PDB file of C-alpha atoms and ligand atoms in Angstrom:
ATOM      1  CA  MET A  11      88.543  98.158 118.580  1.00 68.00           C
ATOM      2  CA  THR A  12      92.193  97.282 117.755  1.00 85.00           C
ATOM      3  CA  TYR A  13      93.717  94.129 118.692  1.00 93.00           C
ATOM      4  CA  PHE A  14      95.537  95.122 121.890  1.00 98.00           C
ATOM      5  CA  GLU A  15      92.444  96.710 123.872  1.00 97.00           C
ATOM      6  CA  GLY A  16      92.081  95.152 127.044  1.00 96.00           C
ATOM      7  CA  LYS A  17      95.481  93.401 126.712  1.00 98.00           C
ATOM      8  CA  VAL A  18      98.445  94.256 129.339  1.00 98.00           C
ATOM      9  CA  VAL A  19     101.734  94.844 128.055  1.00 98.00           C
ATOM     10  CA  ILE A  20     105.150  95.109 129.894  1.00 99.00           C
ATOM     11  CA  VAL A  21     107.977  96.915 128.147  1.00 99.00           C
ATOM     12  CA  THR A  22     111.191  96.688 129.992  1.00 99.00           C
ATOM     13  CA  GLY A  23     113.826  99.382 129.096  1.00 98.00           C
ATOM     14  CA  ALA A  24     110.867 101.892 128.402  1.00 98.00           C
ATOM     15  CA  SER A  25     112.410 105.231 129.584  1.00 98.00           C
ATOM     16  CA  THR A  26     114.246 105.843 126.042  1.00 98.00           C
ATOM     17  CA  GLY A  27     114.464 104.776 122.517  1.00 98.00           C
ATOM     18  CA  ILE A  28     112.767 101.468 121.196  1.00 98.00           C
ATOM     19  CA  GLY A  29     111.000 100.982 124.611  1.00 98.00           C
ATOM     20  CA  ARG A  30     109.866 104.523 124.775  1.00 98.00           C
ATOM     21  CA  ALA A  31     108.289 104.208 121.012  1.00 98.00           C
ATOM     22  CA  THR A  32     107.236 100.567 121.681  1.00 99.00           C
ATOM     23  CA  ALA A  33     105.186 101.484 125.208  1.00 98.00           C
ATOM     24  CA  GLU A  34     103.806 104.742 123.037  1.00 98.00           C
ATOM     25  CA  LEU A  35     102.415 102.357 120.001  1.00 98.00           C
ATOM     26  CA  PHE A  36     101.047  99.904 122.471  1.00 98.00           C
ATOM     27  CA  ALA A  37      99.091 102.669 124.584  1.00 98.00           C
ATOM     28  CA  GLN A  38      97.674 103.869 121.392  1.00 97.00           C
ATOM     29  CA  ARG A  39      96.558 100.917 120.170  1.00 97.00           C
ATOM     30  CA  GLY A  40      94.423 100.309 123.462  1.00 97.00           C
ATOM     31  CA  ALA A  41      96.657  98.270 125.600  1.00 98.00           C
ATOM     32  CA  LYS A  42      97.496  99.024 129.321  1.00 98.00           C
ATOM     33  CA  VAL A  43     101.230  99.259 129.610  1.00 98.00           C
ATOM     34  CA  ALA A  44     103.352  98.820 132.123  1.00 98.00           C
ATOM     35  CA  ILE A  45     106.650 100.714 131.789  1.00 98.00           C
ATOM     36  CA  THR A  46     110.152 100.323 133.570  1.00 98.00           C
ATOM     37  CA  GLY A  47     113.788 101.400 133.498  1.00 98.00           C
ATOM     38  CA  ARG A  48     116.056 103.300 136.182  1.00 98.00           C
ATOM     39  CA  ASN A  49     115.615 106.624 135.477  1.00 98.00           C
ATOM     40  CA  ALA A  50     112.445 108.236 136.998  1.00 98.00           C
ATOM     41  CA  GLU A  51     112.608 111.373 135.122  1.00 98.00           C
ATOM     42  CA  SER A  52     112.827 109.648 131.359  1.00 98.00           C
ATOM     43  CA  LEU A  53     110.358 107.206 132.586  1.00 98.00           C
ATOM     44  CA  GLU A  54     107.790 110.165 133.639  1.00 98.00           C
ATOM     45  CA  LYS A  55     108.302 111.417 129.952  1.00 98.00           C
ATOM     46  CA  THR A  56     107.702 108.102 128.780  1.00 98.00           C
ATOM     47  CA  ARG A  57     104.537 107.991 131.087  1.00 98.00           C
ATOM     48  CA  GLN A  58     103.028 111.009 129.779  1.00 98.00           C
ATOM     49  CA  LEU A  59     103.596 110.225 126.112  1.00 98.00           C
ATOM     50  CA  CYS A  60     101.838 106.742 126.920  1.00 98.00           C
ATOM     51  CA  GLU A  61      98.891 108.698 128.399  1.00 98.00           C
ATOM     52  CA  LYS A  62      98.524 110.960 125.580  1.00 98.00           C
ATOM     53  CA  ALA A  63      98.766 107.969 123.119  1.00 97.00           C
ATOM     54  CA  ALA A  64      95.996 106.430 125.046  1.00 96.00           C
ATOM     55  CA  GLY A  65      93.722 109.548 124.677  1.00 95.00           C
ATOM     56  CA  GLY A  66      94.555 110.730 128.353  1.00 94.00           C
ATOM     57  CA  SER A  67      93.909 107.346 130.176  1.00 90.00           C
ATOM     58  CA  ALA A  68      96.271 107.677 133.160  1.00 91.00           C
ATOM     59  CA  ASP A  69      94.977 104.488 134.878  1.00 95.00           C
ATOM     60  CA  LYS A  70      96.511 102.702 131.395  1.00 97.00           C
ATOM     61  CA  VAL A  71      99.890 103.348 132.162  1.00 98.00           C
ATOM     62  CA  HIS A  72     102.074 102.018 135.309  1.00 98.00           C
ATOM     63  CA  VAL A  73     105.532 102.633 136.114  1.00 98.00           C
ATOM     64  CA  VAL A  74     108.004 100.565 137.737  1.00 98.00           C
ATOM     65  CA  ILE A  75     111.257 101.829 138.658  1.00 98.00           C
ATOM     66  CA  ALA A  76     113.642  98.774 138.271  1.00 98.00           C
ATOM     67  CA  ASP A  77     117.044  97.695 137.622  1.00 98.00           C
ATOM     68  CA  VAL A  78     116.357  94.330 135.439  1.00 98.00           C
ATOM     69  CA  THR A  79     119.919  93.099 136.592  1.00 98.00           C
ATOM     70  CA  LYS A  80     118.539  92.412 140.104  1.00 98.00           C
ATOM     71  CA  GLU A  81     116.457  89.676 140.721  1.00 98.00           C
ATOM     72  CA  GLU A  82     114.105  90.963 143.114  1.00 98.00           C
ATOM     73  CA  ASP A  83     113.346  93.823 140.526  1.00 98.00           C
ATOM     74  CA  THR A  84     112.507  91.303 138.194  1.00 98.00           C
ATOM     75  CA  LYS A  85     109.802  89.902 140.374  1.00 98.00           C
ATOM     76  CA  ARG A  86     108.256  93.133 141.279  1.00 98.00           C
ATOM     77  CA  ILE A  87     108.248  94.250 137.738  1.00 98.00           C
ATOM     78  CA  ILE A  88     105.906  91.065 137.046  1.00 98.00           C
ATOM     79  CA  ALA A  89     104.251  91.143 140.227  1.00 98.00           C
ATOM     80  CA  GLU A  90     103.129  94.791 140.475  1.00 98.00           C
ATOM     81  CA  THR A  91     101.764  94.606 136.870  1.00 98.00           C
ATOM     82  CA  VAL A  92      99.505  91.688 137.460  1.00 98.00           C
ATOM     83  CA  ASN A  93      98.383  93.548 140.555  1.00 98.00           C
ATOM     84  CA  LYS A  94      97.454  96.551 138.955  1.00 98.00           C
ATOM     85  CA  PHE A  95      96.044  95.405 135.700  1.00 98.00           C
ATOM     86  CA  GLY A  96      94.963  91.703 136.824  1.00 98.00           C
ATOM     87  CA  GLN A  97      96.974  89.671 134.091  1.00 98.00           C
ATOM     88  CA  LEU A  98      99.563  90.019 131.681  1.00 98.00           C
ATOM     89  CA  ASP A  99      99.433  89.296 127.526  1.00 98.00           C
ATOM     90  CA  VAL A 100     102.698  90.497 126.311  1.00 99.00           C
ATOM     91  CA  LEU A 101     106.157  90.533 127.726  1.00 99.00           C
ATOM     92  CA  VAL A 102     108.654  93.010 125.581  1.00 99.00           C
ATOM     93  CA  ASN A 103     112.254  92.176 126.844  1.00 99.00           C
ATOM     94  CA  ASN A 104     113.890  95.396 125.487  1.00 98.00           C
ATOM     95  CA  ALA A 105     116.101  96.799 128.409  1.00 98.00           C
ATOM     96  CA  GLY A 106     119.751  96.344 127.115  1.00 98.00           C
ATOM     97  CA  ALA A 107     122.954  98.135 126.616  1.00 98.00           C
ATOM     98  CA  GLY A 108     126.418  97.565 125.053  1.00 98.00           C
ATOM     99  CA  THR A 109     128.168  97.770 128.393  1.00 98.00           C
ATOM    100  CA  LYS A 110     128.611  98.248 132.021  1.00 98.00           C
ATOM    101  CA  PRO A 111     128.176 101.935 132.724  1.00 96.00           C
ATOM    102  CA  GLY A 112     131.512 103.603 133.422  1.00 96.00           C
ATOM    103  CA  TYR A 113     133.189 101.386 130.124  1.00 97.00           C
ATOM    104  CA  ASN A 114     133.055 102.678 126.957  1.00 95.00           C
ATOM    105  CA  ASP A 115     132.995  99.139 125.219  1.00 96.00           C
ATOM    106  CA  SER A 116     132.615  95.489 125.996  1.00 96.00           C
ATOM    107  CA  HIS A 117     135.706  94.418 124.353  1.00 97.00           C
ATOM    108  CA  PHE A 118     137.046  91.059 125.153  1.00 96.00           C
ATOM    109  CA  THR A 119     139.892  92.647 127.124  1.00 97.00           C
ATOM    110  CA  GLN A 120     137.456  94.235 129.343  1.00 98.00           C
ATOM    111  CA  PRO A 121     137.466  92.888 133.131  1.00 98.00           C
ATOM    112  CA  LEU A 122     135.208  89.678 133.722  1.00 98.00           C
ATOM    113  CA  GLU A 123     132.982  92.203 136.055  1.00 98.00           C
ATOM    114  CA  VAL A 124     132.093  93.826 132.713  1.00 98.00           C
ATOM    115  CA  PHE A 125     131.409  90.438 130.833  1.00 98.00           C
ATOM    116  CA  ASP A 126     129.057  89.479 134.025  1.00 98.00           C
ATOM    117  CA  TYR A 127     127.135  92.720 133.844  1.00 98.00           C
ATOM    118  CA  VAL A 128     126.482  92.823 130.280  1.00 98.00           C
ATOM    119  CA  MET A 129     125.470  89.171 130.108  1.00 98.00           C
ATOM    120  CA  ASN A 130     123.028  89.744 133.442  1.00 98.00           C
ATOM    121  CA  LEU A 131     121.367  92.798 131.602  1.00 98.00           C
ATOM    122  CA  ASN A 132     121.125  91.396 127.937  1.00 98.00           C
ATOM    123  CA  ALA A 133     120.578  87.978 128.746  1.00 98.00           C
ATOM    124  CA  ARG A 134     120.018  86.753 132.299  1.00 98.00           C
ATOM    125  CA  SER A 135     117.433  89.266 133.147  1.00 98.00           C
ATOM    126  CA  LEU A 136     115.403  88.023 130.055  1.00 98.00           C
ATOM    127  CA  ILE A 137     115.344  84.534 131.763  1.00 98.00           C
ATOM    128  CA  ALA A 138     114.614  86.357 135.480  1.00 98.00           C
ATOM    129  CA  LEU A 139     111.765  88.103 133.877  1.00 98.00           C
ATOM    130  CA  ASP A 140     110.345  84.965 131.933  1.00 98.00           C
ATOM    131  CA  GLN A 141     109.997  82.665 134.762  1.00 98.00           C
ATOM    132  CA  GLU A 142     107.971  85.156 136.756  1.00 98.00           C
ATOM    133  CA  ALA A 143     105.969  86.033 133.448  1.00 98.00           C
ATOM    134  CA  ILE A 144     105.338  82.786 132.181  1.00 98.00           C
ATOM    135  CA  PRO A 145     102.645  81.277 134.599  1.00 98.00           C
ATOM    136  CA  HIS A 146     100.559  84.529 133.681  1.00 98.00           C
ATOM    137  CA  LEU A 147     101.024  84.301 129.868  1.00 98.00           C
ATOM    138  CA  LYS A 148      99.717  80.589 130.233  1.00 98.00           C
ATOM    139  CA  LYS A 149      96.453  81.936 131.586  1.00 98.00           C
ATOM    140  CA  THR A 150      96.117  84.352 128.469  1.00 98.00           C
ATOM    141  CA  LYS A 151      97.970  82.610 125.874  1.00 98.00           C
ATOM    142  CA  GLY A 152     100.144  85.441 125.659  1.00 98.00           C
ATOM    143  CA  ASN A 153     103.254  85.730 124.325  1.00 98.00           C
ATOM    144  CA  ILE A 154     107.134  87.242 124.581  1.00 99.00           C
ATOM    145  CA  VAL A 155     109.005  89.637 122.175  1.00 99.00           C
ATOM    146  CA  ASN A 156     112.640  89.997 122.793  1.00 98.00           C
ATOM    147  CA  VAL A 157     114.741  92.763 121.576  1.00 99.00           C
ATOM    148  CA  SER A 158     117.860  91.310 120.101  1.00 98.00           C
ATOM    149  CA  SER A 159     120.328  92.773 117.351  1.00 98.00           C
ATOM    150  CA  ILE A 160     122.114  92.042 114.179  1.00 98.00           C
ATOM    151  CA  GLY A 161     125.265  91.699 116.604  1.00 98.00           C
ATOM    152  CA  ALA A 162     123.990  88.288 117.416  1.00 98.00           C
ATOM    153  CA  PHE A 163     125.112  87.122 114.267  1.00 98.00           C
ATOM    154  CA  LYS A 164     127.430  89.941 113.168  1.00 97.00           C
ATOM    155  CA  ALA A 165     131.076  90.539 114.848  1.00 96.00           C
ATOM    156  CA  PHE A 166     131.010  94.279 116.547  1.00 93.00           C
ATOM    157  CA  PRO A 167     134.698  93.755 117.190  1.00 89.00           C
ATOM    158  CA  ALA A 168     134.481  96.132 120.548  1.00 96.00           C
ATOM    159  CA  LEU A 169     131.374  94.696 121.725  1.00 98.00           C
ATOM    160  CA  ALA A 170     132.415  90.825 122.222  1.00 98.00           C
ATOM    161  CA  TYR A 171     130.132  90.390 125.244  1.00 98.00           C
ATOM    162  CA  TYR A 172     127.319  92.247 123.880  1.00 98.00           C
ATOM    163  CA  CYS A 173     127.282  89.911 120.997  1.00 98.00           C
ATOM    164  CA  MET A 174     127.801  86.999 123.027  1.00 98.00           C
ATOM    165  CA  ALA A 175     124.553  87.975 125.071  1.00 98.00           C
ATOM    166  CA  LYS A 176     122.405  88.684 122.198  1.00 98.00           C
ATOM    167  CA  ALA A 177     123.368  85.534 120.291  1.00 98.00           C
ATOM    168  CA  ALA A 178     122.622  83.704 123.753  1.00 98.00           C
ATOM    169  CA  ILE A 179     119.056  84.969 123.545  1.00 98.00           C
ATOM    170  CA  ASP A 180     118.605  84.513 119.814  1.00 98.00           C
ATOM    171  CA  GLN A 181     119.149  80.661 120.993  1.00 98.00           C
ATOM    172  CA  LEU A 182     116.883  81.058 123.944  1.00 98.00           C
ATOM    173  CA  ASN A 183     114.007  82.106 121.744  1.00 98.00           C
ATOM    174  CA  ARG A 184     114.052  79.098 119.744  1.00 98.00           C
ATOM    175  CA  VAL A 185     114.285  76.787 122.809  1.00 98.00           C
ATOM    176  CA  LEU A 186     111.687  78.695 124.432  1.00 98.00           C
ATOM    177  CA  ALA A 187     109.472  79.016 121.629  1.00 98.00           C
ATOM    178  CA  ILE A 188     109.420  75.070 121.492  1.00 98.00           C
ATOM    179  CA  ASP A 189     108.817  74.613 125.289  1.00 98.00           C
ATOM    180  CA  LEU A 190     106.124  76.876 125.371  1.00 98.00           C
ATOM    181  CA  ALA A 191     104.034  76.291 121.975  1.00 98.00           C
ATOM    182  CA  LYS A 192     102.147  73.483 123.997  1.00 98.00           C
ATOM    183  CA  GLU A 193     101.028  76.250 126.149  1.00 97.00           C
ATOM    184  CA  GLY A 194      99.770  78.502 123.490  1.00 98.00           C
ATOM    185  CA  ILE A 195     102.352  80.802 124.342  1.00 98.00           C
ATOM    186  CA  ARG A 196     104.514  82.406 121.119  1.00 98.00           C
ATOM    187  CA  VAL A 197     108.081  83.811 121.766  1.00 98.00           C
ATOM    188  CA  ASN A 198     110.283  85.846 119.208  1.00 98.00           C
ATOM    189  CA  ASN A 199     113.065  88.135 118.737  1.00 98.00           C
ATOM    190  CA  ILE A 200     113.316  91.527 116.756  1.00 99.00           C
ATOM    191  CA  ASN A 201     116.782  91.981 115.633  1.00 98.00           C
ATOM    192  CA  PRO A 202     117.529  95.427 114.936  1.00 98.00           C
ATOM    193  CA  GLY A 203     120.341  97.063 112.693  1.00 98.00           C
ATOM    194  CA  PRO A 204     121.790 100.435 113.793  1.00 97.00           C
ATOM    195  CA  VAL A 205     118.453 102.381 115.397  1.00 98.00           C
ATOM    196  CA  ARG A 206     118.925 106.239 116.474  1.00 97.00           C
ATOM    197  CA  THR A 207     118.837 106.038 120.446  1.00 97.00           C
ATOM    198  CA  GLU A 208     120.483 106.661 123.623  1.00 96.00           C
ATOM    199  CA  PHE A 209     122.136 103.616 123.066  1.00 96.00           C
ATOM    200  CA  THR A 210     125.415 104.919 122.388  1.00 94.00           C
ATOM    201  CA  THR A 211     125.283 108.047 124.763  1.00 94.00           C
ATOM    202  CA  ALA A 212     124.627 105.211 127.251  1.00 95.00           C
ATOM    203  CA  MET A 213     128.398 103.875 126.329  1.00 95.00           C
ATOM    204  CA  GLY A 214     129.743 107.383 126.968  1.00 93.00           C
ATOM    205  CA  MET A 215     130.023 108.571 123.471  1.00 93.00           C
ATOM    206  CA  PRO A 216     129.120 112.001 122.632  1.00 91.00           C
ATOM    207  CA  ASP A 217     126.139 113.040 120.764  1.00 87.00           C
ATOM    208  CA  ALA A 218     127.973 114.030 117.800  1.00 89.00           C
ATOM    209  CA  SER A 219     129.391 110.818 117.547  1.00 91.00           C
ATOM    210  CA  GLN A 220     125.966 109.509 116.267  1.00 93.00           C
ATOM    211  CA  ASP A 221     126.020 111.765 113.180  1.00 94.00           C
ATOM    212  CA  TRP A 222     129.558 110.669 112.314  1.00 95.00           C
ATOM    213  CA  MET A 223     128.572 107.111 112.433  1.00 95.00           C
ATOM    214  CA  GLU A 224     125.521 107.725 110.312  1.00 96.00           C
ATOM    215  CA  GLU A 225     127.916 108.966 107.693  1.00 96.00           C
ATOM    216  CA  ASN A 226     130.809 106.744 107.855  1.00 96.00           C
ATOM    217  CA  ILE A 227     129.294 103.752 108.987  1.00 94.00           C
ATOM    218  CA  VAL A 228     125.795 103.254 108.672  1.00 96.00           C
ATOM    219  CA  LYS A 229     125.006 104.808 105.029  1.00 96.00           C
ATOM    220  CA  PRO A 230     128.097 103.021 103.281  1.00 94.00           C
ATOM    221  CA  ASN A 231     126.819  99.739 104.956  1.00 95.00           C
ATOM    222  CA  CYS A 232     123.166  99.751 104.682  1.00 96.00           C
ATOM    223  CA  PRO A 233     121.231  99.615 101.389  1.00 96.00           C
ATOM    224  CA  LEU A 234     118.210 101.671 102.773  1.00 97.00           C
ATOM    225  CA  GLY A 235     120.767 104.134 103.754  1.00 97.00           C
ATOM    226  CA  ARG A 236     119.912 105.326 106.963  1.00 98.00           C
ATOM    227  CA  SER A 237     119.397 104.154 110.638  1.00 98.00           C
ATOM    228  CA  ALA A 238     115.987 103.322 111.667  1.00 98.00           C
ATOM    229  CA  THR A 239     113.994 104.832 113.843  1.00 98.00           C
ATOM    230  CA  PRO A 240     112.912 103.800 117.134  1.00 98.00           C
ATOM    231  CA  GLU A 241     109.015 103.988 115.866  1.00 98.00           C
ATOM    232  CA  GLU A 242     110.013 101.398 112.885  1.00 98.00           C
ATOM    233  CA  MET A 243     111.251  98.943 115.339  1.00 98.00           C
ATOM    234  CA  ALA A 244     108.453  99.451 117.772  1.00 98.00           C
ATOM    235  CA  THR A 245     105.503  98.602 115.070  1.00 98.00           C
ATOM    236  CA  VAL A 246     107.844  95.460 114.191  1.00 98.00           C
ATOM    237  CA  ILE A 247     107.519  94.599 117.989  1.00 99.00           C
ATOM    238  CA  ALA A 248     103.916  95.140 117.764  1.00 98.00           C
ATOM    239  CA  PHE A 249     103.301  92.724 114.759  1.00 98.00           C
ATOM    240  CA  LEU A 250     105.282  89.765 116.845  1.00 98.00           C
ATOM    241  CA  ALA A 251     103.092  90.716 119.815  1.00 98.00           C
ATOM    242  CA  ASN A 252      99.985  90.360 118.014  1.00 98.00           C
ATOM    243  CA  ASN A 253      98.258  87.245 118.304  1.00 98.00           C
ATOM    244  CA  ASP A 254      95.942  87.628 115.481  1.00 97.00           C
ATOM    245  CA  GLU A 255      98.655  88.755 112.969  1.00 98.00           C
ATOM    246  CA  ALA A 256     101.555  86.721 113.979  1.00 98.00           C
ATOM    247  CA  ARG A 257      99.650  83.857 115.336  1.00 98.00           C
ATOM    248  CA  PHE A 258     101.607  81.523 113.097  1.00 98.00           C
ATOM    249  CA  VAL A 259     104.907  82.914 114.101  1.00 98.00           C
ATOM    250  CA  THR A 260     107.259  81.919 117.157  1.00 98.00           C
ATOM    251  CA  GLY A 261     110.872  80.886 117.494  1.00 98.00           C
ATOM    252  CA  GLN A 262     111.771  83.391 114.739  1.00 98.00           C
ATOM    253  CA  LEU A 263     114.361  86.152 114.569  1.00 98.00           C
ATOM    254  CA  LEU A 264     112.998  89.019 112.644  1.00 98.00           C
ATOM    255  CA  VAL A 265     115.805  91.292 111.240  1.00 98.00           C
ATOM    256  CA  ALA A 266     114.660  94.772 110.703  1.00 98.00           C
ATOM    257  CA  ASP A 267     118.138  96.339 109.692  1.00 98.00           C
ATOM    258  CA  GLY A 268     117.538  98.073 106.074  1.00 98.00           C
ATOM    259  CA  GLY A 269     119.304  95.205 104.288  1.00 98.00           C
ATOM    260  CA  THR A 270     122.396  95.769 106.597  1.00 97.00           C
ATOM    261  CA  SER A 271     123.194  92.260 107.483  1.00 97.00           C
ATOM    262  CA  ILE A 272     122.840  90.839 103.805  1.00 97.00           C
ATOM    263  CA  SER A 273     124.433  93.220 101.854  1.00 92.00           C
ATOM    264  CA  SER A 274     128.543  92.731 100.718  1.00 87.00           C
ATOM    265  CA  PRO A 275     130.287  95.646  99.116  1.00 79.00           C
ATOM    266  CA  PRO A 276     129.683  96.490  95.608  1.00 76.00           C
ATOM    267  CA  LEU A 277     131.982  94.956  92.625  1.00 79.00           C
ATOM    268  CA  PRO A 278     134.746  97.139  91.466  1.00 79.00           C
ATOM    269  CA  THR A 279     132.585  97.833  88.467  1.00 79.00           C
ATOM    270  CA  GLN A 280     129.509  98.943  90.437  1.00 69.00           C
ATOM    271  CA  ALA A 281     130.983 101.101  92.850  1.00 62.00           C
ATOM    272  CA  SER A 282     130.709 104.722  91.935  1.00 59.00           C
TER     273      SER A 282
HETATM  274  P1  NDP B 326     118.652 103.448 125.133  1.00 75.47           P
HETATM  275  O1  NDP B 326     120.080 103.272 125.410  1.00 75.47           O
HETATM  276  O2  NDP B 326     117.714 104.342 124.397  1.00 75.47           O
HETATM  277  O3  NDP B 326     117.338 102.378 125.830  1.00 75.47           O
HETATM  278  C1  NDP B 326     117.769 101.225 126.690  1.00 75.47           C
HETATM  279  C2  NDP B 326     116.986 101.200 127.507  1.00 75.47           C
HETATM  280  O4  NDP B 326     117.104 100.064 128.424  1.00 75.47           O
HETATM  281  C3  NDP B 326     116.906 102.380 128.487  1.00 75.47           C
HETATM  282  O5  NDP B 326     115.160 102.565 128.632  1.00 75.47           O
HETATM  283  C4  NDP B 326     117.390 101.951 129.799  1.00 75.47           C
HETATM  284  O6  NDP B 326     116.794 102.297 131.004  1.00 75.47           O
HETATM  285  C5  NDP B 326     117.093 100.614 129.911  1.00 75.47           C
HETATM  286  N1  NDP B 326     118.204  99.901 130.690  1.00 75.47           N
HETATM  287  C6  NDP B 326     119.471  99.849 130.529  1.00 75.47           C
HETATM  288  N2  NDP B 326     120.042  99.277 131.617  1.00 75.47           N
HETATM  289  C7  NDP B 326     119.038  98.735 132.579  1.00 75.47           C
HETATM  290  C8  NDP B 326     119.088  97.799 133.817  1.00 75.47           C
HETATM  291  N3  NDP B 326     120.362  97.724 134.338  1.00 75.47           N
HETATM  292  N4  NDP B 326     117.698  98.313 134.370  1.00 75.47           N
HETATM  293  C9  NDP B 326     116.511  98.525 133.851  1.00 75.47           C
HETATM  294  N5  NDP B 326     116.781  98.994 132.456  1.00 75.47           N
HETATM  295  C10 NDP B 326     117.953  99.116 131.907  1.00 75.47           C
HETATM  296  O7  NDP B 326     118.847 102.103 123.629  1.00 75.47           O
HETATM  297  P2  NDP B 326     117.784 101.278 122.604  1.00 75.47           P
HETATM  298  O8  NDP B 326     116.631 102.127 122.646  1.00 75.47           O
HETATM  299  O9  NDP B 326     118.556 101.252 121.277  1.00 75.47           O
HETATM  300  O10 NDP B 326     117.980  99.863 122.924  1.00 75.47           O
HETATM  301  C11 NDP B 326     116.979  99.299 123.502  1.00 75.47           C
HETATM  302  C12 NDP B 326     117.218  97.729 123.064  1.00 75.47           C
HETATM  303  O11 NDP B 326     117.755  97.391 121.660  1.00 75.47           O
HETATM  304  C13 NDP B 326     118.755  96.903 123.803  1.00 75.47           C
HETATM  305  O12 NDP B 326     118.241  95.762 124.259  1.00 75.47           O
HETATM  306  C14 NDP B 326     119.485  96.769 122.545  1.00 75.47           C
HETATM  307  O13 NDP B 326     120.504  96.171 122.763  1.00 75.47           O
HETATM  308  C15 NDP B 326     118.710  96.934 121.221  1.00 75.47           C
HETATM  309  N6  NDP B 326     119.665  97.230 120.032  1.00 75.47           N
HETATM  310  C16 NDP B 326     119.611  98.535 119.865  1.00 75.47           C
HETATM  311  C17 NDP B 326     120.499  99.254 118.510  1.00 75.47           C
HETATM  312  C18 NDP B 326     120.668 100.113 118.368  1.00 75.47           C
HETATM  313  O14 NDP B 326     121.104 100.292 117.136  1.00 75.47           O
HETATM  314  N7  NDP B 326     120.076 101.452 119.061  1.00 75.47           N
HETATM  315  C19 NDP B 326     120.659  98.357 117.546  1.00 75.47           C
HETATM  316  C20 NDP B 326     120.053  96.762 117.974  1.00 75.47           C
HETATM  317  C21 NDP B 326     119.709  96.435 119.051  1.00 75.47           C
HETATM  318  P3  NDP B 326     117.257 103.267 132.333  1.00 75.47           P
HETATM  319  O15 NDP B 326     118.605 103.957 131.726  1.00 75.47           O
HETATM  320  O16 NDP B 326     116.326 103.923 132.848  1.00 75.47           O
HETATM  321  O17 NDP B 326     117.385 102.155 133.011  1.00 75.47           O
END
């Protein structure tokens, strides 16, 4: 019996990437999972993976097609999950993107409608979901894990709005952790570095650009020499969500970036 047996976990942005791998891992570890996103076809693939990971139990996976930038959808994600599974133990706020669909970046010269969308998706939606989830998390002494980014404290020039949104949720994490500690609810962030997912595709970049970035940006700047896999992020999220293993961890930013954010260029004598 694993810790997550019988627990109910919501993973937003579960149709691809980090969210999909996270939902699959929770399902494998015995949780009932509610998976959400806008793309029904991709979510169906995640549903099948979760069902397989859960040993074929179809009744342990619930799909909610939803856009987290819409408040009626965020309310529905929480309500449907609790109606289906009777409780909520973990909310993983993972849905996010670097820009608004149709725009290639969130450079500070982009129209304010891009700012509004990026802030809504990456920050405001968390508040909407948390407000609905907290009454249920109080009952289970559950917890929240937010997927932030090293962009919250490193400057990515063409992603000003995105970096601002992630910085906002890092601070929300700290404040909420204090506010909710008396309720027995923990709140933590994971701050990934580069992870191979659909993230750049969603910004309109061709698939081939991922290989270029891996060689020219990721490898030279990451001490561990590569991007992470979504599965490597999922295990960190599952650790933070585990009320046994991480019971004394709250309000923290767990940076999972292969050392990217702490490294400096080598001295000339060390450069090879
Ligand atoms: P993906 O693009 O693979 O996944 C993003 C997920 O978010 C998808 O499931 C997508 O589903 C969902 N999503 C996007 N917009 C909306 C919306 N309006 N409503 C509901 N769901 C939405 O990228 P990642 O897996 O990489 O991203 C997951 C998280 O990780 C994000 O918060 C991202 O900022 C963060 N991150 C990623 C890094 C990376 O290098 N990949 C680095 C640091 C942080 P759908 O399209 O079906 O709606």
